[in-house]
PDB file of C-alpha atoms in Angstrom:
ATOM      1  CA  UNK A   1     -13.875  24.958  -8.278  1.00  0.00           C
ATOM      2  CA  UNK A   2     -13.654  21.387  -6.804  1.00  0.00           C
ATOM      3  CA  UNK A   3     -16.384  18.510  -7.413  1.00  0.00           C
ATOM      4  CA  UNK A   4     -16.427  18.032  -3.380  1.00  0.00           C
ATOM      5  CA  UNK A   5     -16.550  19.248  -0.537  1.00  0.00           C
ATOM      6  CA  UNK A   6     -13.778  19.758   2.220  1.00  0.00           C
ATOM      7  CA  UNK A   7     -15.496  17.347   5.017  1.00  0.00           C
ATOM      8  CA  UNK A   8     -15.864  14.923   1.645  1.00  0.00           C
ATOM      9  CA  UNK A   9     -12.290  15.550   0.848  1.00  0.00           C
ATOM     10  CA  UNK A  10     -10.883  14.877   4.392  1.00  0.00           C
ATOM     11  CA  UNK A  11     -14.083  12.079   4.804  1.00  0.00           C
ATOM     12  CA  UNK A  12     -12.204  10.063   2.700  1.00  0.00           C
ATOM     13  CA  UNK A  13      -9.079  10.390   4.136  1.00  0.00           C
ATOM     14  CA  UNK A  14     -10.792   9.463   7.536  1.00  0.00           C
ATOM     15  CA  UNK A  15     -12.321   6.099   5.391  1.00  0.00           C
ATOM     16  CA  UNK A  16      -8.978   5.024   3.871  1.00  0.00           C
ATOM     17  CA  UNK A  17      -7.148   5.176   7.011  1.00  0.00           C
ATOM     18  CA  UNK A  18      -9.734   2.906   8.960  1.00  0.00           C
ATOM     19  CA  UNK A  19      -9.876   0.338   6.215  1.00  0.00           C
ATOM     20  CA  UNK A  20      -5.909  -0.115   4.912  1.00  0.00           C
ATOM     21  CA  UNK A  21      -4.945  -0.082   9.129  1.00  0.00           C
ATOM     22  CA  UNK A  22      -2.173  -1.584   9.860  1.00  0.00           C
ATOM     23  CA  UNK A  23      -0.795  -0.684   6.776  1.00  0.00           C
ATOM     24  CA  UNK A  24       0.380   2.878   7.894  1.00  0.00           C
ATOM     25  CA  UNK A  25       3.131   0.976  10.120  1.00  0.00           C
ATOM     26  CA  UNK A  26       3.927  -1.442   6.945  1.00  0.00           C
ATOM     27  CA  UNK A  27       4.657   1.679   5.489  1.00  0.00           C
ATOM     28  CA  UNK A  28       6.925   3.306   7.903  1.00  0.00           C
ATOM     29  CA  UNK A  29       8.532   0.355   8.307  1.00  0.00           C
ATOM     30  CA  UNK A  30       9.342  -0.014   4.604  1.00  0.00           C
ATOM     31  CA  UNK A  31      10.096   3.667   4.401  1.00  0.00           C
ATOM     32  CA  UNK A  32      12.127   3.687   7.217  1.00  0.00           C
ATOM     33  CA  UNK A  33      14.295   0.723   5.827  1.00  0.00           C
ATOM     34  CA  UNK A  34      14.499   2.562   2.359  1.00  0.00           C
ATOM     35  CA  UNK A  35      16.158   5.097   4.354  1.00  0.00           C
ATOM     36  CA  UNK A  36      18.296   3.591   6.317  1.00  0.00           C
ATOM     37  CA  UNK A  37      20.047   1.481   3.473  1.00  0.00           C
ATOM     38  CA  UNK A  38      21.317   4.991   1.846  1.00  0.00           C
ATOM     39  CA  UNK A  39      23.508   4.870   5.429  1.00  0.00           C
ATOM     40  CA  UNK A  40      23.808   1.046   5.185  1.00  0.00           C
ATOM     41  CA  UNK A  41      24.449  -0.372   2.178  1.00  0.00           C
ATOM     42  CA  UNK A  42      23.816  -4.057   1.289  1.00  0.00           C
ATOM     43  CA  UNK A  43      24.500  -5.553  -2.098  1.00  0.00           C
ATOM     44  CA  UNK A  44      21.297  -4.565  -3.696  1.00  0.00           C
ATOM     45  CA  UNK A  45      20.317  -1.719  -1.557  1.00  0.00           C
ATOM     46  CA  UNK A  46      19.453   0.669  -4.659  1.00  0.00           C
ATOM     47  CA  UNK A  47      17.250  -1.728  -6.374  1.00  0.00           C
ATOM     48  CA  UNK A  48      15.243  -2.243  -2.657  1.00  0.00           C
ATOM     49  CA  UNK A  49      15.035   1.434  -2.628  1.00  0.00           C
ATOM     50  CA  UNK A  50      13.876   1.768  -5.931  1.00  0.00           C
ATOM     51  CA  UNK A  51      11.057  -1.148  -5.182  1.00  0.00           C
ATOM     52  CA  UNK A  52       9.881   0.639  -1.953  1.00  0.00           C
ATOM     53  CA  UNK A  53       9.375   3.918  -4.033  1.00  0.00           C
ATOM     54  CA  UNK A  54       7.574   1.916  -6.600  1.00  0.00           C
ATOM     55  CA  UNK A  55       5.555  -0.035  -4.092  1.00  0.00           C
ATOM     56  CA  UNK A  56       4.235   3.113  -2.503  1.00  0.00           C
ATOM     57  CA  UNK A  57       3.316   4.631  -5.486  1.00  0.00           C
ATOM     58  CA  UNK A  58       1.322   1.780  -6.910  1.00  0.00           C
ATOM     59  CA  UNK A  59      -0.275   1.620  -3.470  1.00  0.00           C
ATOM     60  CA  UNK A  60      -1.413   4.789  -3.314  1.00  0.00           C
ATOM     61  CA  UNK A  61      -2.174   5.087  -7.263  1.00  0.00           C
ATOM     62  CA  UNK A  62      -4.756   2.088  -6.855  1.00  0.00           C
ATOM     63  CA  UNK A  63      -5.746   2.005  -3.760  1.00  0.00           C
ATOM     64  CA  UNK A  64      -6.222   5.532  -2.648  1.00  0.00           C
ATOM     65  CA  UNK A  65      -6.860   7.189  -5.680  1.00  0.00           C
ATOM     66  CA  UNK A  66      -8.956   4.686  -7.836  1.00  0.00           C
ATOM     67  CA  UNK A  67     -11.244   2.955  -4.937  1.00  0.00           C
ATOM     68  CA  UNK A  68     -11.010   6.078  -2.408  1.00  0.00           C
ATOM     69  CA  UNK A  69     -10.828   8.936  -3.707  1.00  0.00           C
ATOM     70  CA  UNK A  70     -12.497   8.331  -7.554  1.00  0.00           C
ATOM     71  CA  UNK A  71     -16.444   8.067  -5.685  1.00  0.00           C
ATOM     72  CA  UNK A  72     -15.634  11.729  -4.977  1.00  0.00           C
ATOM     73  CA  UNK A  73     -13.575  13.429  -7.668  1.00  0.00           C
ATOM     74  CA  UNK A  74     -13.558  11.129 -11.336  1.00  0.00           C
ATOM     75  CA  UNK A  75     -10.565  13.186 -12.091  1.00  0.00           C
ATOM     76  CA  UNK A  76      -9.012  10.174  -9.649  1.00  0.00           C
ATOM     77  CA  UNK A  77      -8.720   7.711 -12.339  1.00  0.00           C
ATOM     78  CA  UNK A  78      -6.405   9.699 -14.232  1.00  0.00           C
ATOM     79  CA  UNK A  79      -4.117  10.388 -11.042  1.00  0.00           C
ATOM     80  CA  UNK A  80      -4.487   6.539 -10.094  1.00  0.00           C
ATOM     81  CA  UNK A  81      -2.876   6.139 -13.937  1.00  0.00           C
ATOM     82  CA  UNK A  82      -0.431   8.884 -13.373  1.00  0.00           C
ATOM     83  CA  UNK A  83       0.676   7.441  -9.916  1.00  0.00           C
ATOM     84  CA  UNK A  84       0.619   3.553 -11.327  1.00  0.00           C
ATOM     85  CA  UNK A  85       3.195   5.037 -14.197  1.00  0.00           C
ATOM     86  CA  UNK A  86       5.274   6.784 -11.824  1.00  0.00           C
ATOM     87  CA  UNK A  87       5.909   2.813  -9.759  1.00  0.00           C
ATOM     88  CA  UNK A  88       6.480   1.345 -13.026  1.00  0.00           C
ATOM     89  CA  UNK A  89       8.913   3.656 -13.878  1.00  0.00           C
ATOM     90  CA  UNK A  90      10.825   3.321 -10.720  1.00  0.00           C
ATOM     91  CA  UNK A  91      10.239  -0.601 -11.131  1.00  0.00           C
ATOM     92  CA  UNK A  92      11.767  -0.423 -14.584  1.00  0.00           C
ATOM     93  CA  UNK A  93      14.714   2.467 -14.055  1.00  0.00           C
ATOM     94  CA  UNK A  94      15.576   1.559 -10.563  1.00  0.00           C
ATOM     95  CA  UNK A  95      15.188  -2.197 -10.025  1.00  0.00           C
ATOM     96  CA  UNK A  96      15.244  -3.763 -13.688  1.00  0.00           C
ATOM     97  CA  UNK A  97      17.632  -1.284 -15.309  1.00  0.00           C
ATOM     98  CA  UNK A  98      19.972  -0.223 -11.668  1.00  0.00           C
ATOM     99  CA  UNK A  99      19.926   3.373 -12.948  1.00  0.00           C
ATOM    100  CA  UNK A 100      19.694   4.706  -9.476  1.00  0.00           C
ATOM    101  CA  UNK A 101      22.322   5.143  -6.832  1.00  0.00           C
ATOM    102  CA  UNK A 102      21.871   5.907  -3.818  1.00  0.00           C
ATOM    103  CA  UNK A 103      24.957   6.539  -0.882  1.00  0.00           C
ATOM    104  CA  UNK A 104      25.560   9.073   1.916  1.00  0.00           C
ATOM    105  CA  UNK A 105      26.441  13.235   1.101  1.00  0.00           C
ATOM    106  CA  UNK A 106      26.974  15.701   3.488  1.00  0.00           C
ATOM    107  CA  UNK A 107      26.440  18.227   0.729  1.00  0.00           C
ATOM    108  CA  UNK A 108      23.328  20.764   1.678  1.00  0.00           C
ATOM    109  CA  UNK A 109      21.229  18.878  -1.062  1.00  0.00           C
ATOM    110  CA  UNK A 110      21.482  15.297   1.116  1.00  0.00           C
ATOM    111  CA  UNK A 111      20.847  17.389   4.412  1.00  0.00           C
ATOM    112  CA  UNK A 112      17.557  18.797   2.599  1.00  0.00           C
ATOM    113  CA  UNK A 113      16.757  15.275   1.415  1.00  0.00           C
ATOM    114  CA  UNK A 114      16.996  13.802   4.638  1.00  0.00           C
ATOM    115  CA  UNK A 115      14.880  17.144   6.308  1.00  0.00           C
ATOM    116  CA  UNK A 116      12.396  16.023   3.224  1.00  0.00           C
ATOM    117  CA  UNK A 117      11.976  12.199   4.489  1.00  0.00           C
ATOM    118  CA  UNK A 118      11.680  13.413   8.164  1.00  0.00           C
ATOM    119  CA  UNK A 119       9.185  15.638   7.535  1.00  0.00           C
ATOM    120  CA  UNK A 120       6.811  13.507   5.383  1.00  0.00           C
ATOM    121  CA  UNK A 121       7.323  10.705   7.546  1.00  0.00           C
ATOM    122  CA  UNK A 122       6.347  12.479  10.796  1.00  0.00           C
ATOM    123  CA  UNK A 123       6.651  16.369  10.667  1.00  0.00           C
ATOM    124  CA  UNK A 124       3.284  16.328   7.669  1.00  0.00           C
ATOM    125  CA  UNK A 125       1.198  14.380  10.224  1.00  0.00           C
ATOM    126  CA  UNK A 126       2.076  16.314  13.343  1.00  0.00           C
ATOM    127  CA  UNK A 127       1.663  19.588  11.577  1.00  0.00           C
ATOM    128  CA  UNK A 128      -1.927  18.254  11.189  1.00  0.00           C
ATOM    129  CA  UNK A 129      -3.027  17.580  14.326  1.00  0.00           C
ATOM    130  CA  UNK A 130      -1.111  20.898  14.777  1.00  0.00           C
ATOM    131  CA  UNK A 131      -3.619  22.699  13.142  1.00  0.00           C
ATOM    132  CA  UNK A 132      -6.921  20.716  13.651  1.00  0.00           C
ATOM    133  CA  UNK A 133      -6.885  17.517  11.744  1.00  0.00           C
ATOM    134  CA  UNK A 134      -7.440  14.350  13.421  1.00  0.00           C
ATOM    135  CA  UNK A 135      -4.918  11.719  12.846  1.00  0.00           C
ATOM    136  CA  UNK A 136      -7.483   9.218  11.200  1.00  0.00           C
ATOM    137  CA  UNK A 137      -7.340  12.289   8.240  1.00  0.00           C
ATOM    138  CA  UNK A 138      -3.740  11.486   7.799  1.00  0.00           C
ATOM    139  CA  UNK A 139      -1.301   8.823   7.261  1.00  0.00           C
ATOM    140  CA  UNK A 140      -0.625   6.774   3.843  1.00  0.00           C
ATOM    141  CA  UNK A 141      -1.555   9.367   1.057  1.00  0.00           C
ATOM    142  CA  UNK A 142       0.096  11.072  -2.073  1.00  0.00           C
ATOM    143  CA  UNK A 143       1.233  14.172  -0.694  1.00  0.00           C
ATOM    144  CA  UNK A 144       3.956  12.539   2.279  1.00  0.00           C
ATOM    145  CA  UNK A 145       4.417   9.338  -0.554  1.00  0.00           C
ATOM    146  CA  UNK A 146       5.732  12.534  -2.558  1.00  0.00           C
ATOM    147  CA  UNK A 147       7.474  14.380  -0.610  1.00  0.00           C
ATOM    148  CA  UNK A 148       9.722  10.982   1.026  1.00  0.00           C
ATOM    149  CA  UNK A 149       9.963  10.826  -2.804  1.00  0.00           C
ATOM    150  CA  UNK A 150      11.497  14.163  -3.227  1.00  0.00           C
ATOM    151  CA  UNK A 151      13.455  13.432  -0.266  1.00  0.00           C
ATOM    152  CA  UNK A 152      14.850   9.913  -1.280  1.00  0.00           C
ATOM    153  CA  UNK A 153      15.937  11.306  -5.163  1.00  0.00           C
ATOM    154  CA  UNK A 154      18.250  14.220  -3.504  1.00  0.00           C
ATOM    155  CA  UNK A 155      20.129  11.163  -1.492  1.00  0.00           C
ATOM    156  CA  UNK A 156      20.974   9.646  -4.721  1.00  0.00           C
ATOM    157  CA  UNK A 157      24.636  10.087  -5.370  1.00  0.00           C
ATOM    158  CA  UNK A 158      24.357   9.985  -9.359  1.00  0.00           C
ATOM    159  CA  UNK A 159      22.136  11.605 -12.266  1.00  0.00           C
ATOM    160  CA  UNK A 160      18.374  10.570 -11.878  1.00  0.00           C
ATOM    161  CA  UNK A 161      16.588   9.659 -14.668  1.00  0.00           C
ATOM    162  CA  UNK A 162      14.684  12.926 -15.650  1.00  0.00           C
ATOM    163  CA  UNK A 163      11.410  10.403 -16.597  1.00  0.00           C
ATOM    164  CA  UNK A 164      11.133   9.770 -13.166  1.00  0.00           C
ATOM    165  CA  UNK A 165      10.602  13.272 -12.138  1.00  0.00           C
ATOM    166  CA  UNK A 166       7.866  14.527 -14.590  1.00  0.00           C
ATOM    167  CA  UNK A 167       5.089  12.725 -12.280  1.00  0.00           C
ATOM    168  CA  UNK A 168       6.318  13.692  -9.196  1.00  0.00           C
ATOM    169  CA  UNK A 169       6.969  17.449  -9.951  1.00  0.00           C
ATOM    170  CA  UNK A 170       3.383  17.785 -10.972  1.00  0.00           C
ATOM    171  CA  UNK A 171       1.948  16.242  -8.711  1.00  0.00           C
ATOM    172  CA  UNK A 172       3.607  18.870  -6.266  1.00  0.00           C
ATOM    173  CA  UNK A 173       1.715  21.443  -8.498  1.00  0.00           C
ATOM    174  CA  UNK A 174      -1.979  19.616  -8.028  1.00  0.00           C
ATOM    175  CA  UNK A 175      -1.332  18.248  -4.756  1.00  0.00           C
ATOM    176  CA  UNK A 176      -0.369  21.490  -3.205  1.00  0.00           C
ATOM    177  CA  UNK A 177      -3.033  23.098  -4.525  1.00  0.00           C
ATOM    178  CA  UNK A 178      -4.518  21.650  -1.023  1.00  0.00           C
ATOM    179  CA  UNK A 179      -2.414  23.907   0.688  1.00  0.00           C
ATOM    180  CA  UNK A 180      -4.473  26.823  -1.134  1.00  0.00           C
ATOM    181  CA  UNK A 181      -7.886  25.392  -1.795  1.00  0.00           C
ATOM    182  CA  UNK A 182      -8.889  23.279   0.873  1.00  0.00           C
ATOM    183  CA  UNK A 183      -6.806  25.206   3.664  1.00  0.00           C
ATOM    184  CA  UNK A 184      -4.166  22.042   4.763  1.00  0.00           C
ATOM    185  CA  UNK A 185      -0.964  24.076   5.645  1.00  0.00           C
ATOM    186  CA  UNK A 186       0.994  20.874   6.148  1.00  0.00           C
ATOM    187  CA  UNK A 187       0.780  20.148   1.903  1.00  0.00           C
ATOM    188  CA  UNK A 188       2.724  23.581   1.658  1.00  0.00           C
ATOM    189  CA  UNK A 189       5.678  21.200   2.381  1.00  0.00           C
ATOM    190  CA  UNK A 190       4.286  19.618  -1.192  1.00  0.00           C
ATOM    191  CA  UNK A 191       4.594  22.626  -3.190  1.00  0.00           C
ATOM    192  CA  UNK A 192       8.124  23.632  -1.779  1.00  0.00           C
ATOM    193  CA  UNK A 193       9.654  20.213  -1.998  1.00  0.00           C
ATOM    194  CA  UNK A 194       9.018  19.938  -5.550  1.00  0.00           C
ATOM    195  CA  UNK A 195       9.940  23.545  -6.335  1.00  0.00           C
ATOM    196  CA  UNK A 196      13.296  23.164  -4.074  1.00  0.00           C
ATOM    197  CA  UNK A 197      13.549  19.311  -5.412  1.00  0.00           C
ATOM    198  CA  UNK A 198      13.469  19.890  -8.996  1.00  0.00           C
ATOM    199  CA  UNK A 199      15.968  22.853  -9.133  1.00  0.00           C
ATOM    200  CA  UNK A 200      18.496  21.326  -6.616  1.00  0.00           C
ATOM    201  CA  UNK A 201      18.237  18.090  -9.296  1.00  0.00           C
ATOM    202  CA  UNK A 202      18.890  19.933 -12.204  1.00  0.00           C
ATOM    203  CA  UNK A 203      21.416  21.904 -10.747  1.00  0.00           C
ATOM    204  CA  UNK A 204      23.451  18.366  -9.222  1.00  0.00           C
ATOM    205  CA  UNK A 205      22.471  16.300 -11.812  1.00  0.00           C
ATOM    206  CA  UNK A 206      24.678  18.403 -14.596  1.00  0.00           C
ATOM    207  CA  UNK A 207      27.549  18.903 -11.746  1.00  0.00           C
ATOM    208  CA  UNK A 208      27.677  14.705 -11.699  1.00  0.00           C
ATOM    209  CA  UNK A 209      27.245  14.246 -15.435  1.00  0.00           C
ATOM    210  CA  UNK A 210      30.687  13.367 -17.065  1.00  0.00           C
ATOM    211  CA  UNK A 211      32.151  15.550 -19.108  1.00  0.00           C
ATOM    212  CA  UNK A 212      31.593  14.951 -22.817  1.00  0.00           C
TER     213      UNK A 212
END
């Protein structure tokens, strides 16, 4: 069913992580301070957030996908194009635009965002080890960059765009096919977050809409 193997699949994981080193701790560090500005707001802390989303997106979009991952599956370059959309989107709706607010909720939907961020940014790689991965298989790739995504929309405290969801929700659906194909439990967490992350959404998102 797949153009590659599973050692191919997790070779290149293994390849990417060697080469783009440091650039996992860029990334936490980046991710981390997108995080922590839903807590502690500056004066543009929503457009910052929205550039870190669309910063890891194009990363992994051109990077990973088109100079990784395409030698391996050609079906890359159109991911790649999916993933470079998805940044500009959040460049253009989030940082040009300011359509995206972000603040802190103690409603259950913030509590699963934040269990969302935690888990991509250290749960998904621990869970991998867990069960058998080495840790040069892991680190800056689509499924956590998806799932922190998931994670970061339910801590916004006002509608969200539905554009910016359409990429992101399937990429849950392909990406988590892992889970079932290629036997990596941790992407489960893909599959569920976009499930959990698109209802919860829809559900808030028409609570917060004014009333015509």
């Amino acid at each position: 069913m797949l153009p590659f193997s599973v050692e191919q699949f997790f070779g290149v994981f293994a390849s990417y992580n060697r080469a783009i080193w440091p650039a996992q701790i860029v990334a936490l560090m980046i991710g981390g301070l997108a995080f922590a500005l839903v807590f502690r707001r500056c004066k543009r802390s929503d457009e910052i957030i929205a550039g870190v989303l669309a910063v890891m997106w194009a990363w992994t979009g051109l990077i990973y996908h088109l100079i990784f991952f395409a030698p391996i599956n050609k079906m890359a370059y159109a991911f790649g194009a999916l993933f470079a959309v998805q940044a500009m989107a959040f460049g253009y709706v989030g940082v040009i635009q300011g359509r995206m607010t972000f603040g802190r909720s103690n409603g259950p939907v913030a509590w699963i965002g934040i269990a969302f961020v935690l888990y991509a940014a250290a749960i998904y790689s621990l869970l991998g080890v867990a069960t058998g991965h080495d840790l040069a298989e892991l680190g800056v790739t689509p499924c956590p960059v998806t799932i922190f995504t998931f994670g970061m929309l339910l801590l916004a405290i006002r509608p969200i765009p539905r554009v910016l969801l359409i990429i992101p929700v399937l990429w849950s659906l392909i990406g988590g096919s892992a889970a079932i194909l290629l036997h990596v439990p941790q992407d489960w967490g893909l599959l569920v977050s976009g499930i959990v992350s698109a209802a919860l959404l829809a559900r808030r998102d028409q609570r917060l809409a004014p009333a015509p």
